[in-house]
Short mmCIF file of C-alpha atoms in Angstrom, two decimals:
data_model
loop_
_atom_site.label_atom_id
_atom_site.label_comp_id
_atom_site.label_asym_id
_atom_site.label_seq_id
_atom_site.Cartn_x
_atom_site.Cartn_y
_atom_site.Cartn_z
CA UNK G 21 0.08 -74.08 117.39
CA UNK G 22 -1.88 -71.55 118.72
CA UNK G 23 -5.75 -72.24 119.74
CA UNK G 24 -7.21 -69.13 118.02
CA UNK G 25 -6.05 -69.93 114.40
CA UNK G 26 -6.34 -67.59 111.32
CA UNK G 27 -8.61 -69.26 108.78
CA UNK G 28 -5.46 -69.26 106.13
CA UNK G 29 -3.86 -71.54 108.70
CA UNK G 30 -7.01 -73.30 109.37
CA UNK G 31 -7.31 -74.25 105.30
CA UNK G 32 -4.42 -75.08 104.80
CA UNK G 33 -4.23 -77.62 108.61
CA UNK G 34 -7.52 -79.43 106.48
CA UNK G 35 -5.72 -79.83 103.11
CA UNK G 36 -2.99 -81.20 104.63
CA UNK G 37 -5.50 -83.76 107.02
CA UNK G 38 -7.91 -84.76 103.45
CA UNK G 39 -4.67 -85.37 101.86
CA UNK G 40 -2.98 -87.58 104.09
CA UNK G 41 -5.21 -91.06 103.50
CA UNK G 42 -4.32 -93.96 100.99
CA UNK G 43 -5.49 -94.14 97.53
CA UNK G 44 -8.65 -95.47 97.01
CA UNK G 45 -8.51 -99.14 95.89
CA UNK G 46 -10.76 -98.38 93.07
CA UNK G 47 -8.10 -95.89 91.16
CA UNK G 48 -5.91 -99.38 91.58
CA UNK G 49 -8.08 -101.39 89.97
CA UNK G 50 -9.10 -98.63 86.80
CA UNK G 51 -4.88 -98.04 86.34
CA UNK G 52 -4.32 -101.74 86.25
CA UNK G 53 -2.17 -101.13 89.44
CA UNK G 54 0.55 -99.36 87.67
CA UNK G 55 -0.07 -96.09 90.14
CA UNK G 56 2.93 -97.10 93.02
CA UNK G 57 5.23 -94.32 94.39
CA UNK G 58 6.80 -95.64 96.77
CA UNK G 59 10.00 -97.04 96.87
CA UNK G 60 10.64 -100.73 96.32
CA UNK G 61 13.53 -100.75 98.96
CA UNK G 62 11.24 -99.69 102.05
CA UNK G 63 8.11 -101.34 101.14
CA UNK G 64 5.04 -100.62 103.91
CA UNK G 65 2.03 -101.64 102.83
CA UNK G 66 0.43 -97.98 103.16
CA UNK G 67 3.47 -96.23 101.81
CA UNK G 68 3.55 -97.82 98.83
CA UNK G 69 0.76 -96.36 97.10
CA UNK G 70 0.47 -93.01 98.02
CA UNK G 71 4.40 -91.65 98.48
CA UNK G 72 2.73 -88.60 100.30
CA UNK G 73 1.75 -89.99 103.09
CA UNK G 74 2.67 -88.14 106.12
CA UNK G 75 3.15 -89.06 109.82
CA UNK G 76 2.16 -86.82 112.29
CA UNK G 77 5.27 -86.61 114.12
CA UNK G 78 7.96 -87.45 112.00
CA UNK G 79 7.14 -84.99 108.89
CA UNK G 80 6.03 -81.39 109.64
CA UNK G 81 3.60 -79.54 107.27
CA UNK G 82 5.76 -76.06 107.86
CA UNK G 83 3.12 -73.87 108.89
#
């Protein structure tokens, strides 16, 4: 990643970083908890309710 960045690149770099946070625990509470998108089989407490989480290093925006 270059240091002088386009501002396309730049937008999307800050869509990606404001998406990448949990749910908030209010939504949970108006939906009754019914909002969970994770999978039951690898249950992590922060991937369970938001299944796009994404890790820095393991899952690449492709920019």
């Amino acid at each position: 990643m270059p240091s002088h960045k386009s501002f396309r690149t730049k937008q999307k770099l800050a869509k990606a970083q404001k998406q990448n946070r949990p749910i908030p625990q209010w939504i949970r509470l108006r939906t009754d908890n019914t909002i969970r998108y994770g999978s039951l089989d690898a249950l992590h407490a922060r991937d369970a309710y938001n299944a796009k989480r994404r890790h820095w290093r393991k899952t690449r925006i492709g920019i």
